[in-house]
Amino acid sequence: MSANTTTIDVRSITPRERHPLIFSTLGGLLPGAALELVNDHDPQPLYHQLQAQAPGRFEWAYLEQGPDTWRVQITRREAGSCCGGCCGS
């Protein structure tokens, strides 16, 4: 983990408060910075919500995949970088 990584362990946060906190944190990330998310289940629904709201702006990488703990690194892409799917590339 680098100095440009913020960690949020949502296991102790009320479920209805999790996504607003996560999206608020992601919105404040500078390009190249990352959020490490720690959860007690696969945050796949969050991945789909993120892709719908901010397609191509973040990279998603599993660091740990259960069964008790799930860790995901979500990195804000550098300005001008592209996933290749938004511009007909």
Coordinates of N, CA, C and O in Angstrom, one line a residue, residues 4-50:
N4 N -0.5 7.1 -1.2 CA -1.6 7.6 -2.0 C -2.8 6.7 -1.9 O -3.7 6.7 -2.7
T5 N -2.8 5.8 -0.9 CA -3.9 4.9 -0.7 C -4.7 5.2 0.6 O -4.1 5.3 1.7
T6 N -6.0 5.3 0.5 CA -6.9 5.5 1.7 C -7.5 4.2 1.9 O -8.0 3.5 1.0
T7 N -7.6 3.7 3.2 CA -8.3 2.5 3.5 C -9.6 2.7 4.2 O -9.6 3.5 5.2
I8 N -10.6 2.1 3.8 CA -11.9 2.1 4.5 C -12.3 0.7 4.8 O -12.5 -0.1 3.9
D9 N -12.5 0.4 6.1 CA -13.1 -0.9 6.5 C -14.5 -0.7 6.8 O -14.9 -0.1 7.8
V10 N -15.4 -1.1 5.9 CA -16.8 -0.9 6.0 C -17.6 -1.9 6.8 O -18.8 -1.8 7.1
R11 N -16.9 -2.9 7.3 CA -17.5 -4.0 8.1 C -18.2 -3.4 9.4 O -19.2 -4.0 9.8
S12 N -17.7 -2.3 9.9 CA -18.4 -1.8 11.1 C -19.3 -0.6 10.8 O -19.8 0.0 11.8
I13 N -19.5 -0.3 9.6 CA -20.3 0.8 9.2 C -21.7 0.3 8.8 O -21.9 -0.7 8.1
T14 N -22.7 1.1 9.2 CA -24.1 0.7 8.9 C -24.2 0.6 7.4 O -23.8 1.4 6.6
P15 N -24.9 -0.5 6.9 CA -24.9 -0.8 5.4 C -25.5 0.4 4.6 O -24.9 0.7 3.6
R16 N -26.5 1.1 5.1 CA -27.0 2.2 4.3 C -26.0 3.4 4.2 O -26.2 4.3 3.3
E17 N -25.0 3.5 5.0 CA -24.0 4.5 5.0 C -22.8 4.2 4.2 O -21.9 5.0 4.0
R18 N -22.7 2.9 3.8 CA -21.4 2.5 3.1 C -21.2 3.1 1.8 O -20.2 3.7 1.5
H19 N -22.2 3.0 0.9 CA -21.9 3.5 -0.5 C -21.8 5.0 -0.5 O -20.9 5.5 -1.2
P20 N -22.6 5.8 0.2 CA -22.3 7.2 0.2 C -20.9 7.6 0.7 O -20.2 8.4 0.1
L21 N -20.4 6.9 1.7 CA -19.0 7.1 2.2 C -18.0 6.7 1.1 O -17.0 7.5 0.9
I22 N -18.2 5.6 0.5 CA -17.3 5.1 -0.5 C -17.2 6.1 -1.7 O -16.2 6.5 -2.1
F23 N -18.4 6.5 -2.2 CA -18.4 7.4 -3.3 C -17.9 8.8 -3.0 O -17.3 9.4 -3.8
S24 N -18.1 9.2 -1.8 CA -17.6 10.5 -1.3 C -16.0 10.4 -1.3 O -15.3 11.3 -1.8
T25 N -15.5 9.3 -0.8 CA -14.0 9.1 -0.8 C -13.5 9.0 -2.2 O -12.5 9.7 -2.5
L26 N -14.1 8.3 -3.1 CA -13.7 8.1 -4.4 C -13.7 9.5 -5.2 O -12.8 9.8 -5.9
G27 N -14.7 10.3 -4.9 CA -14.8 11.6 -5.5 C -13.6 12.5 -5.1 O -13.3 13.4 -5.9
G28 N -13.0 12.3 -4.0 CA -12.0 13.1 -3.5 C -10.6 12.6 -3.9 O -9.6 13.3 -3.6
L29 N -10.5 11.5 -4.6 CA -9.2 10.9 -4.9 C -8.6 11.7 -6.1 O -9.3 12.0 -7.1
L30 N -7.3 12.0 -6.0 CA -6.6 12.6 -7.1 C -6.2 11.4 -8.1 O -6.1 10.3 -7.7
P31 N -6.0 11.8 -9.4 CA -5.5 10.7 -10.3 C -4.3 10.0 -9.8 O -3.4 10.6 -9.3
G32 N -4.4 8.7 -9.9 CA -3.3 7.8 -9.4 C -3.4 7.4 -8.0 O -2.8 6.4 -7.6
A33 N -4.3 8.0 -7.2 CA -4.5 7.6 -5.9 C -5.5 6.5 -5.8 O -6.3 6.3 -6.7
A34 N -5.6 5.8 -4.7 CA -6.4 4.6 -4.6 C -7.2 4.6 -3.2 O -6.7 5.1 -2.2
L35 N -8.2 3.8 -3.3 CA -9.0 3.5 -2.1 C -8.9 2.0 -1.9 O -9.1 1.2 -2.9
E36 N -8.5 1.5 -0.7 CA -8.5 0.1 -0.4 C -9.8 -0.1 0.4 O -9.9 0.4 1.5
L37 N -10.7 -0.9 -0.1 CA -12.0 -1.2 0.6 C -11.9 -2.6 1.2 O -11.5 -3.5 0.6
V38 N -12.3 -2.6 2.5 CA -12.3 -3.9 3.2 C -13.8 -4.2 3.6 O -14.4 -3.3 4.1
N39 N -14.2 -5.4 3.2 CA -15.6 -5.8 3.4 C -15.7 -7.2 3.8 O -14.8 -8.0 3.7
D40 N -16.9 -7.6 4.3 CA -17.2 -9.0 4.7 C -17.9 -9.8 3.6 O -18.2 -11.0 3.8
H41 N -18.0 -9.2 2.4 CA -18.6 -9.9 1.3 C -18.1 -9.3 0.0 O -17.5 -8.2 0.0
D42 N -18.3 -10.0 -1.1 CA -17.8 -9.5 -2.4 C -18.6 -8.2 -2.7 O -19.8 -8.2 -2.8
P43 N -17.9 -7.1 -2.9 CA -18.5 -5.9 -3.2 C -18.9 -5.7 -4.7 O -18.9 -4.6 -5.3
Q44 N -19.2 -6.8 -5.4 CA -19.5 -6.8 -6.8 C -20.6 -5.7 -7.1 O -20.5 -5.1 -8.2
P45 N -21.7 -5.6 -6.3 CA -22.7 -4.6 -6.6 C -22.1 -3.2 -6.7 O -22.5 -2.4 -7.5
L46 N -21.2 -2.9 -5.8 CA -20.5 -1.6 -5.8 C -19.7 -1.4 -7.2 O -19.8 -0.3 -7.7
Y47 N -19.1 -2.5 -7.6 CA -18.4 -2.4 -8.9 C -19.3 -2.0 -10.0 O -19.0 -1.1 -10.8
H48 N -20.5 -2.6 -10.1 CA -21.4 -2.3 -11.2 C -22.0 -0.9 -11.0 O -22.1 -0.2 -12.0
Q49 N -22.2 -0.5 -9.8 CA -22.7 0.9 -9.6 C -21.6 1.9 -10.0 O -21.9 2.9 -10.6
L50 N -20.4 1.6 -9.7 CA -19.3 2.5 -10.0 C -19.1 2.6 -11.5 O -18.9 3.7 -12.1

